[in-house]
Short mmCIF file of C-alpha atoms in Angstrom, two decimals:
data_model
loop_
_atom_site.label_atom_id
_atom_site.label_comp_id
_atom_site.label_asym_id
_atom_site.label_seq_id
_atom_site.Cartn_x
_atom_site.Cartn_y
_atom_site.Cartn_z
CA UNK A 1 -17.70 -51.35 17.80
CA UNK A 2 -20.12 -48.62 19.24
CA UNK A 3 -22.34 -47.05 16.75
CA UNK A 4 -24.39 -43.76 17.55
CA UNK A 5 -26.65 -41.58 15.63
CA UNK A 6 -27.69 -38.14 17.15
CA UNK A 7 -31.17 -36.56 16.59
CA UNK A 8 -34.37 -34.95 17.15
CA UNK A 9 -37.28 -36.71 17.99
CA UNK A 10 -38.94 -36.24 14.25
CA UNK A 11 -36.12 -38.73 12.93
CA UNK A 12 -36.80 -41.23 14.98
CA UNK A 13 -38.01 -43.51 11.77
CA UNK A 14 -34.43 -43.10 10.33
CA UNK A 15 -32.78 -43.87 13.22
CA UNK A 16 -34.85 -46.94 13.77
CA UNK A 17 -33.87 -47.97 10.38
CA UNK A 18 -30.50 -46.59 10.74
CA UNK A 19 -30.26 -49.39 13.81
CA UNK A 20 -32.25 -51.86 12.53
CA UNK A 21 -29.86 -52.29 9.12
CA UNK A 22 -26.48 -51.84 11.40
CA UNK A 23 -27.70 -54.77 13.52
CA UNK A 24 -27.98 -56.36 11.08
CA UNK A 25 -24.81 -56.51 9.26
CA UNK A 26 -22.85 -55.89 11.95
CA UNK A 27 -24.12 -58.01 15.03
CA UNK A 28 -21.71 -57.39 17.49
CA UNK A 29 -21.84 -53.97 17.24
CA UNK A 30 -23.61 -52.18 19.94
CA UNK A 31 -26.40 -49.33 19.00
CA UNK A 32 -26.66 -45.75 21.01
CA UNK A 33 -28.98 -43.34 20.25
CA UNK A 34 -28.16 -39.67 21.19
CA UNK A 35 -31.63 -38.21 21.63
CA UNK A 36 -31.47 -33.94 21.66
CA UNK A 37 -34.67 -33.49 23.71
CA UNK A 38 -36.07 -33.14 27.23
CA UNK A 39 -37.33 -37.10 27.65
CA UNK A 40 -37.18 -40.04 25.93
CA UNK A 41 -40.67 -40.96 24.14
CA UNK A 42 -42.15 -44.58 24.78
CA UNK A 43 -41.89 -45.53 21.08
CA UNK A 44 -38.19 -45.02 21.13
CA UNK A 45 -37.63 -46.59 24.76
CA UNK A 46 -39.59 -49.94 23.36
CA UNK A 47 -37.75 -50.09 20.08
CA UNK A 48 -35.39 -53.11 20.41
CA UNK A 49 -32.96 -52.36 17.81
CA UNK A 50 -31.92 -48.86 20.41
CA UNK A 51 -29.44 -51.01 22.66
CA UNK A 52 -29.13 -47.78 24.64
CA UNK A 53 -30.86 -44.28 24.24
CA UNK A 54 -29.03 -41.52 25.81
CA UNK A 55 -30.46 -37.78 26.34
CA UNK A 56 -27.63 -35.57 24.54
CA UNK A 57 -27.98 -33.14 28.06
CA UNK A 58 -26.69 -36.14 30.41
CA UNK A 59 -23.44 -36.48 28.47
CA UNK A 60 -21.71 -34.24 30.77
CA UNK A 61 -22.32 -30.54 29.61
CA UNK A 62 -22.12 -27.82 32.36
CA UNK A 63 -24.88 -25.84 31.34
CA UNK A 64 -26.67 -27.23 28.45
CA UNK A 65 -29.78 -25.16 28.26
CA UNK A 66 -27.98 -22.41 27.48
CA UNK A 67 -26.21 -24.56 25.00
CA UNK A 68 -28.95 -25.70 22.89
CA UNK A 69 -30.71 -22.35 23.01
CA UNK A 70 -29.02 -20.46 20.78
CA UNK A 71 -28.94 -23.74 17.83
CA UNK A 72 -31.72 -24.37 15.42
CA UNK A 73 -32.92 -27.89 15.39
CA UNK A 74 -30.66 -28.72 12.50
CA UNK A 75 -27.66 -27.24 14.18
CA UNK A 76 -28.29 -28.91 18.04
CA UNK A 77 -28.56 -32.10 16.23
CA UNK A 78 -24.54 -32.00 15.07
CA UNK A 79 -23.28 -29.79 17.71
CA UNK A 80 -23.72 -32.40 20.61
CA UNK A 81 -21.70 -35.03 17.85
CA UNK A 82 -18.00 -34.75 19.67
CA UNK A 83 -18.98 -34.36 23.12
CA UNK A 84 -21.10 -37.43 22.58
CA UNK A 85 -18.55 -39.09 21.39
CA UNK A 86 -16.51 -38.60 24.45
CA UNK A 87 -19.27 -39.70 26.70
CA UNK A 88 -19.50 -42.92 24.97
CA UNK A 89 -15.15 -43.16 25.12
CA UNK A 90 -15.91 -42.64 28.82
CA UNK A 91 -18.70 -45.00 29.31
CA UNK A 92 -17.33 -47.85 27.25
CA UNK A 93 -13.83 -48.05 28.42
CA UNK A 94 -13.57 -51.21 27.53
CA UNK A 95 -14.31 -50.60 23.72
CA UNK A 96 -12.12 -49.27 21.12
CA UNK A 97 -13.79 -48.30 17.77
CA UNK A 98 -16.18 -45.81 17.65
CA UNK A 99 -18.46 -44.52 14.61
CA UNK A 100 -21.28 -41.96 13.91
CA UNK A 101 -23.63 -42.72 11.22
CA UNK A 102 -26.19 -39.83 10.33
CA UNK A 103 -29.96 -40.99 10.97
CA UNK A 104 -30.44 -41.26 7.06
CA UNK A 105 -28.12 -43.88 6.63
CA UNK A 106 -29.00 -47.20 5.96
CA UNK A 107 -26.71 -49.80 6.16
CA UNK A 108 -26.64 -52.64 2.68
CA UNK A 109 -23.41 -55.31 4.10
CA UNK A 110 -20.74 -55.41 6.54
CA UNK A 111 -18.32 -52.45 7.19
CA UNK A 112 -14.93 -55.25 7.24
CA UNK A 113 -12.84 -52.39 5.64
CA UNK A 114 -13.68 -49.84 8.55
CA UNK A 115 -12.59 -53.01 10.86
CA UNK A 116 -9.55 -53.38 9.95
CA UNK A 117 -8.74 -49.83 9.28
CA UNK A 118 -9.22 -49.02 12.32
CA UNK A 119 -6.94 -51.41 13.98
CA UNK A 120 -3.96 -49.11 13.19
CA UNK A 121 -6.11 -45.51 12.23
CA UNK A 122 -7.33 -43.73 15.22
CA UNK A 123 -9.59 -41.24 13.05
CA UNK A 124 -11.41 -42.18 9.40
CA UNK A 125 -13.00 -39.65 7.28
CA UNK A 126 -15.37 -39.63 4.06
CA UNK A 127 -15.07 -37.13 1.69
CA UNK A 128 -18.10 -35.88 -0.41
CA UNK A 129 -16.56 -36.65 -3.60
CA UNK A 130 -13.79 -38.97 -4.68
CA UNK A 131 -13.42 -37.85 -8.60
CA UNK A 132 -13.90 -34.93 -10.54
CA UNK A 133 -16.76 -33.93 -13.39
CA UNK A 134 -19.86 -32.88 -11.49
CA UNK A 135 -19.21 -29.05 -11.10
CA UNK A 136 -22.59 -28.60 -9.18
CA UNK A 137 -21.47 -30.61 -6.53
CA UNK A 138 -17.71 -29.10 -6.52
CA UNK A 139 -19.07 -26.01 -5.61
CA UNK A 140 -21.08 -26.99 -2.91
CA UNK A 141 -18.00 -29.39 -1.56
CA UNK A 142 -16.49 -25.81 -1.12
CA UNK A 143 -19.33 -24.07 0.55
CA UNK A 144 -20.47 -27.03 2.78
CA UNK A 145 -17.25 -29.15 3.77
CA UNK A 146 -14.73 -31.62 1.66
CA UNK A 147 -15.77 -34.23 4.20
CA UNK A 148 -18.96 -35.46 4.77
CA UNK A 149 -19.86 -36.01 8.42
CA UNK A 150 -22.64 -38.42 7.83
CA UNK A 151 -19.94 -40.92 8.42
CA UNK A 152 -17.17 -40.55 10.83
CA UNK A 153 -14.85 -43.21 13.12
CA UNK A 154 -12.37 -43.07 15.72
CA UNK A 155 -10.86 -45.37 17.45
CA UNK A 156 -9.32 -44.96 20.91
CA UNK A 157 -6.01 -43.34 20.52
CA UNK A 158 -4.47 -39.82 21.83
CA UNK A 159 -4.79 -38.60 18.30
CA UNK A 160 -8.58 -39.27 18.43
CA UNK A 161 -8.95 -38.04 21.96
CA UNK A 162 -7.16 -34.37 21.08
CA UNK A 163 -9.17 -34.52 18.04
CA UNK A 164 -12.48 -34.51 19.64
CA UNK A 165 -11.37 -32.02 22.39
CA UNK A 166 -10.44 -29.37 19.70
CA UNK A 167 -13.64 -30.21 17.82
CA UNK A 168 -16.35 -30.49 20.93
CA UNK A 169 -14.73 -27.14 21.34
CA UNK A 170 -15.02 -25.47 18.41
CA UNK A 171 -18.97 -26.77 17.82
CA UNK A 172 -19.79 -25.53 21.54
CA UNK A 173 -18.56 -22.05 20.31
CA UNK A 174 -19.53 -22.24 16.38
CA UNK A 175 -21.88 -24.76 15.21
CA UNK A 176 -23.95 -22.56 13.35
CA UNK A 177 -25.31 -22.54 9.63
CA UNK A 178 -23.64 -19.25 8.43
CA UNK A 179 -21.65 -20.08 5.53
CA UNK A 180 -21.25 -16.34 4.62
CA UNK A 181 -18.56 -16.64 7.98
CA UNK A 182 -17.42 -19.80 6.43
CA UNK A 183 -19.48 -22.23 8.87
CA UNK A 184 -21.31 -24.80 8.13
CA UNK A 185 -22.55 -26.55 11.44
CA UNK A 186 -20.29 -29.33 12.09
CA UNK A 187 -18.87 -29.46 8.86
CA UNK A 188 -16.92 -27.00 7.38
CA UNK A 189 -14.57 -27.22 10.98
CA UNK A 190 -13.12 -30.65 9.42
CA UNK A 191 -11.47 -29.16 6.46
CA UNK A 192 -8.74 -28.21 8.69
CA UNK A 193 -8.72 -31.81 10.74
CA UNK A 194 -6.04 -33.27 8.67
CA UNK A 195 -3.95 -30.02 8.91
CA UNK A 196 -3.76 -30.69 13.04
CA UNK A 197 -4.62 -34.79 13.08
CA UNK A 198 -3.47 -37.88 11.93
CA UNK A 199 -6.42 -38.72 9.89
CA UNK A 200 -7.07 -41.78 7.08
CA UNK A 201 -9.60 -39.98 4.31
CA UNK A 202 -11.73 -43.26 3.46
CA UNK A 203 -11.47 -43.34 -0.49
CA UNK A 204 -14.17 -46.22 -1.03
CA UNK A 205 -17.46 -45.59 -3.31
CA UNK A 206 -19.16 -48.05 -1.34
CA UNK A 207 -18.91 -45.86 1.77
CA UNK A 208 -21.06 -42.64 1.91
CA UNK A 209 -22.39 -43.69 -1.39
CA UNK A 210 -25.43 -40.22 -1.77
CA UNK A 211 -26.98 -37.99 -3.61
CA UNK A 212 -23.93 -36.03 -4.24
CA UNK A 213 -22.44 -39.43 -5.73
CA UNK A 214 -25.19 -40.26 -8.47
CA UNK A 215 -23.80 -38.22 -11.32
CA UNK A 216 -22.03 -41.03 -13.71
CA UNK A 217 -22.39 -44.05 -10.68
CA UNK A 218 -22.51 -47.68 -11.39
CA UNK A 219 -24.70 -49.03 -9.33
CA UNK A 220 -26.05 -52.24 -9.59
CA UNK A 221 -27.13 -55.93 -7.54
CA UNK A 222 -24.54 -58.31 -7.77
CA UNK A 223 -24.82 -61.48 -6.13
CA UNK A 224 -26.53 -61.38 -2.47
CA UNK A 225 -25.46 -57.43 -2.34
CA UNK A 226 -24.62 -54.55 -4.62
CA UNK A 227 -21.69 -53.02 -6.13
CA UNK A 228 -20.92 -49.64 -6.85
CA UNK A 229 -18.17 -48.64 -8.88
CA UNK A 230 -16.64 -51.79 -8.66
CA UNK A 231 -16.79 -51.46 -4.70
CA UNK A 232 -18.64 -53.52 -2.76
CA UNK A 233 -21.86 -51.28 -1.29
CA UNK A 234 -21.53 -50.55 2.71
CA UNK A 235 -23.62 -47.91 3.02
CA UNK A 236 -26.24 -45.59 1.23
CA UNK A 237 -26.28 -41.94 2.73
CA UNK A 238 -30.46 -40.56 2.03
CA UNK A 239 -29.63 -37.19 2.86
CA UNK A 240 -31.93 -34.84 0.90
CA UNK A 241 -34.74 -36.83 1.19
CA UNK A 242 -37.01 -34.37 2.75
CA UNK A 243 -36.15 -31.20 0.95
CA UNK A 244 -36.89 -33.14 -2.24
CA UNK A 245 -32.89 -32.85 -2.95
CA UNK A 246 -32.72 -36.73 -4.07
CA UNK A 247 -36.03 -36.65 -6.53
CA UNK A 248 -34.25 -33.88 -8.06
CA UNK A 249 -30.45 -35.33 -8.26
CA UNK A 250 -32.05 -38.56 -9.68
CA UNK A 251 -33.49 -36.39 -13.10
CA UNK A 252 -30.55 -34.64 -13.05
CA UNK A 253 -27.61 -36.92 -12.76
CA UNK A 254 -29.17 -40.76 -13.80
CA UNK A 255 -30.00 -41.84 -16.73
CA UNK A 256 -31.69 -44.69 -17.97
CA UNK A 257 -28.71 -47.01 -17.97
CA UNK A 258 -27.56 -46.40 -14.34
CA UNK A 259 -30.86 -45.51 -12.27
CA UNK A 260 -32.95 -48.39 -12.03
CA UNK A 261 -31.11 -49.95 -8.98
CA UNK A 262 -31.10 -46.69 -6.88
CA UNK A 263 -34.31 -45.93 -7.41
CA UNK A 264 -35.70 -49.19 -6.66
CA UNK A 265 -33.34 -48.78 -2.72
CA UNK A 266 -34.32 -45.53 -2.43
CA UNK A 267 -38.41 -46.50 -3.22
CA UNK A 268 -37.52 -49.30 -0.57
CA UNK A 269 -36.02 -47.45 2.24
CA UNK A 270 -38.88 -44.43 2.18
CA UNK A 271 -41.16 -47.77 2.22
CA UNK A 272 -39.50 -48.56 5.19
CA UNK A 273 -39.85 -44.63 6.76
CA UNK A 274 -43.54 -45.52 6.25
CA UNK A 275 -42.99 -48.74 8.35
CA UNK A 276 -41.50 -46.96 11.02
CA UNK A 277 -44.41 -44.39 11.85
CA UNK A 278 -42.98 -41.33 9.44
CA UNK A 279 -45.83 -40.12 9.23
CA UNK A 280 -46.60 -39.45 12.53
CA UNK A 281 -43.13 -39.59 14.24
CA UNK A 282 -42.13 -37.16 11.73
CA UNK A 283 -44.05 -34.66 12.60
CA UNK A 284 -43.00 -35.06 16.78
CA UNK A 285 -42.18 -31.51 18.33
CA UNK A 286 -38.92 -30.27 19.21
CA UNK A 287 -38.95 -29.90 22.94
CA UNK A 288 -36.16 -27.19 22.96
CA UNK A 289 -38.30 -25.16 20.08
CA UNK A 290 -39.73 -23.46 23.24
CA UNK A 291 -40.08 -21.60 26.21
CA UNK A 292 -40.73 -23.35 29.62
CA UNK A 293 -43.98 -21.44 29.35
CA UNK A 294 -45.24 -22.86 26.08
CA UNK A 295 -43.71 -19.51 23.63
CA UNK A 296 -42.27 -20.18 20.77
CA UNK A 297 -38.92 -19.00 20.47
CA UNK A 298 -38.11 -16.68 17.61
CA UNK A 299 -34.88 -16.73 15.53
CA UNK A 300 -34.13 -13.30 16.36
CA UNK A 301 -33.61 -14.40 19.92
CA UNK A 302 -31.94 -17.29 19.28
CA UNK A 303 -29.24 -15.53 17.26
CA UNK A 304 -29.30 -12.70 19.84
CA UNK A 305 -28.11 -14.97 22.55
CA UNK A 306 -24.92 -16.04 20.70
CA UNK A 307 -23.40 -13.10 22.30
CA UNK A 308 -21.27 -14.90 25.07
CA UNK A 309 -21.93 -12.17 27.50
CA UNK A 310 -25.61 -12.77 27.55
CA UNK A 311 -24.64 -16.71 28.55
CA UNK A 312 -24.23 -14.98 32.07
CA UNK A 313 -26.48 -12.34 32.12
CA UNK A 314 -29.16 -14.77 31.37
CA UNK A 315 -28.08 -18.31 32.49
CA UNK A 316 -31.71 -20.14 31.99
CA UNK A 317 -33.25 -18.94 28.46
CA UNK A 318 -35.98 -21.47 28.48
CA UNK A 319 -37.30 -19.67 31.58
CA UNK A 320 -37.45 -16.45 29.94
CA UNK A 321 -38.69 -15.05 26.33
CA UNK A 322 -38.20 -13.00 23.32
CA UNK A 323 -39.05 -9.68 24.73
CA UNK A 324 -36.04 -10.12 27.59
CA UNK A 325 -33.89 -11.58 25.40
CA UNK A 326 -33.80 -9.08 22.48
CA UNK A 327 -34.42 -6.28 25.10
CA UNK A 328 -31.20 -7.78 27.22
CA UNK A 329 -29.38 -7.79 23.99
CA UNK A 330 -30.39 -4.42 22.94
CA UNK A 331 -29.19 -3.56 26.40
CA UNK A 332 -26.05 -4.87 26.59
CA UNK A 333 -24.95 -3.17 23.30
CA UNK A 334 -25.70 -0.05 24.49
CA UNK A 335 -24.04 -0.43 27.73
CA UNK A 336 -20.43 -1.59 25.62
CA UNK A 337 -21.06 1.34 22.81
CA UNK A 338 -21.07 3.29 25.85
CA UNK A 339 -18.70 1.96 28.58
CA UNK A 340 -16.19 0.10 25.88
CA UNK A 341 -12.29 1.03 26.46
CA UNK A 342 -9.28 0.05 24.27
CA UNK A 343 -6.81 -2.47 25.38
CA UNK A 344 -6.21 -5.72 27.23
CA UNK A 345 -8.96 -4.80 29.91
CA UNK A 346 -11.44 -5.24 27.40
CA UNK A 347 -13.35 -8.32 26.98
CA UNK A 348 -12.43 -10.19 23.75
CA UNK A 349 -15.48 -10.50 22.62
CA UNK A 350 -17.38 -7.30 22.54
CA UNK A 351 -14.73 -4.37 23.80
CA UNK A 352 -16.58 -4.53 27.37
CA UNK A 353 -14.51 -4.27 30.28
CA UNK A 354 -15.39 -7.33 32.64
CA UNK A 355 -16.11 -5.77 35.40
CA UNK A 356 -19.33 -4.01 34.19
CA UNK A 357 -20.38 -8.02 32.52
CA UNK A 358 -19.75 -8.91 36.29
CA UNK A 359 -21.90 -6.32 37.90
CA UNK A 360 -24.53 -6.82 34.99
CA UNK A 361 -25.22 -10.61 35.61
CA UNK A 362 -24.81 -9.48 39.44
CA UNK A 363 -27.87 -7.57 38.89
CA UNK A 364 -29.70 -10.23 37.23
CA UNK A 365 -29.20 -12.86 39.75
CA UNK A 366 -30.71 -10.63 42.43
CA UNK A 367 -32.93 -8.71 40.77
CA UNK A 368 -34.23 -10.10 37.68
CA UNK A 369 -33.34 -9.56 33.92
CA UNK A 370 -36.10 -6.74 33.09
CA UNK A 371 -34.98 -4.47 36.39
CA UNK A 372 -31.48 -4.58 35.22
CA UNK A 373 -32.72 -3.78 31.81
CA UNK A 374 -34.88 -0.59 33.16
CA UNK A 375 -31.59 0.20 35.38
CA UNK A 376 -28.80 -0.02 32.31
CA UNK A 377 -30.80 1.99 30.56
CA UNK A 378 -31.61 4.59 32.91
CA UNK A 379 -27.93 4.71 33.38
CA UNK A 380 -26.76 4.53 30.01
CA UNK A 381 -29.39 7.47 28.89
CA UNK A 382 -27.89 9.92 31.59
CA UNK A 383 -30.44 9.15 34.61
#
């Protein structure tokens, strides 16, 4: 099996233990790490546990500045998930089972179940929740996804291969954290997977075991492992650990009777953040969090360039700023308030006929984006 994790240079600790704990149970299993930045730092490149570290822009995007500019970190690091998964399909042709683990995962025994499921399932889900009671958590099922995408496994199949098209298409469009438009980066899109898919929803408390799982668990050391729920423990999912989320969950959902063993795996594995450099690693840069020239970029830019139209009129974002952008943006609006027509000659997406979009990126190609700006507006204003 190939495992892959995709992040940001600040999680490099959790995807060192992340590897570290799946080489461990599972030995034959191979270990890529999507990285989303420009380069690969030394203290990734020498960590042995990485069989292979992959930047997330060589895994065959056409233009994947433009891409990544318009994600927050949070966001780039789950919308390059499919595609990646597609370069690995293509690079190991040879293998057949394929599964993403989120960096804050840390792997307690083997996966055998996953094994053999996926000798006749081509895609494997886990859901957030597999009984009801805790309300709280309900709730945010609803606003955040059924299925949580901390976990997810293909294996190589037509099914798995239409799956990740329709997905890797859907996150290049609309991998954005705006749950008021019912999106919730990666997440919320595979709600409708088993509507289109074959797909096996993984029903196992040892799998995915989080925070969201703690109200009324049974978790406890059994043996050389542990047991949750009367399942054997695969895998522990940490997510929340930075916000404080977990620290919180554990007053509100243990109790006496039922805490001691998470707390003492959860005390172990930030222990073995610490081990790992977090507190130094953790505090690495984002290399796409700014311009070529050293300028932060601001959110309002970012969001501004979600416009598709701006895609062509600026092609390179890193190479230009906030100012152009928002101006460009600003721009282009006025140009479509003014220039927009009714019916199929319209562009889809904003009411602009194509042929002024054509002349506009025209314009920027040869002349720059803050000439065309000066131009559309003295055109737009009359003169």
């Amino acid at each position: 099996m190939i495992f892959y994790t995709s992040i940001c240079s600040n999680y490099l600790p959790k995807a060192m233990a992340l590897a570290e704990s799946v080489k461990r149970h599972c030995p034959q299993a191979r270990f890529v790490l999507c990285l989303v930045e420009r380069e690969v730092p030394l203290v990734a490149s020498a960590f042995q546990s990485f069989d292979e570290i992959i930047l997330a822009k060589d895994a065959g995007w056409e233009n994947f500045d433009s891409f990544m500019f318009r994600h927050s970190i949070v966001e780039a690091s789950t919308a390059v998930k499919p595609r990646f998964m597609q370069h690995l399909m293509e690079r190991y042709p040879d293998e057949a089972k394929f599964v993403y683990l989120d960096p804050d995962v840390l792997v307690y025994s083997n996966l055998s179940e996953l094994e053999l499921l996926l000798d006749h399932e081509t895609i494997v889900l886990c859901p957030h929740l597999l009984r009801p009671g805790n309300i709280d958590m309900e709730i945010s099922s609803l606003a955040h996804g059924s299925y949580n995408l901390g976990f997810l496994a293909v294996a190589r199949s037509q099914n798995a291969s239409d799956f990740l098209a329709w997905w890797a298409e859907r996150l290049f469009l609309f991998c954005y954290d705006d749950k008021s438009r019912g999106i919730f980066t990666d997440q919320k899109w595979i709600d409708l997977a088993p509507c289109f898919y074959d797909v096996k929803v993984l029903k196992h408390h040892g799998y995915d075991f989080a925070t969201w799982s703690l109200l009324g668990s049974d978790l406890r050391e059994e043996g050389d492992g542990y047991v949750v729920n009367g399942d054997p423990l695969r895998f522990i999912h940490f997510s929340g650990l930075d916000s404080g989320t977990i620290d919180k969950a554990i007053g509100w959902w243990l109790t006496d009777q039922n805490k001691d063993a998470f707390v003492a795996l959860y005390r172990d594995y930030k222990r073995l953040l610490e081990k790992h450099g977090q507190e130094e690693l953790g505090k690495m840069p984002w290399t796409y969090q700014a311009y070529t020239d050293g300028q932060s970029i601001g959110k309002k830019a970012r969001l501004a360039y979600r416009e598709p139209e701006l895609w062509e009129l600026i092609p390179a974002p890193f190479s230009s700023s906030d100012d152009e952008i928002l101006a460009a943006a600003d721009t282009l609006r006025t140009v479509v308030k003014e220039h927009a027509v009714p019916g199929p000659s319209a562009d889809k997406m904003s009411g602009a006929p194509r042929g002024i979009l054509n002349r506009l990126g025209r314009s920027v190609r040869e002349v720059g984006v803050a000439p065309t700006i000066r131009k559309a507006i003295r055109k737009a204003m009359g003169g």
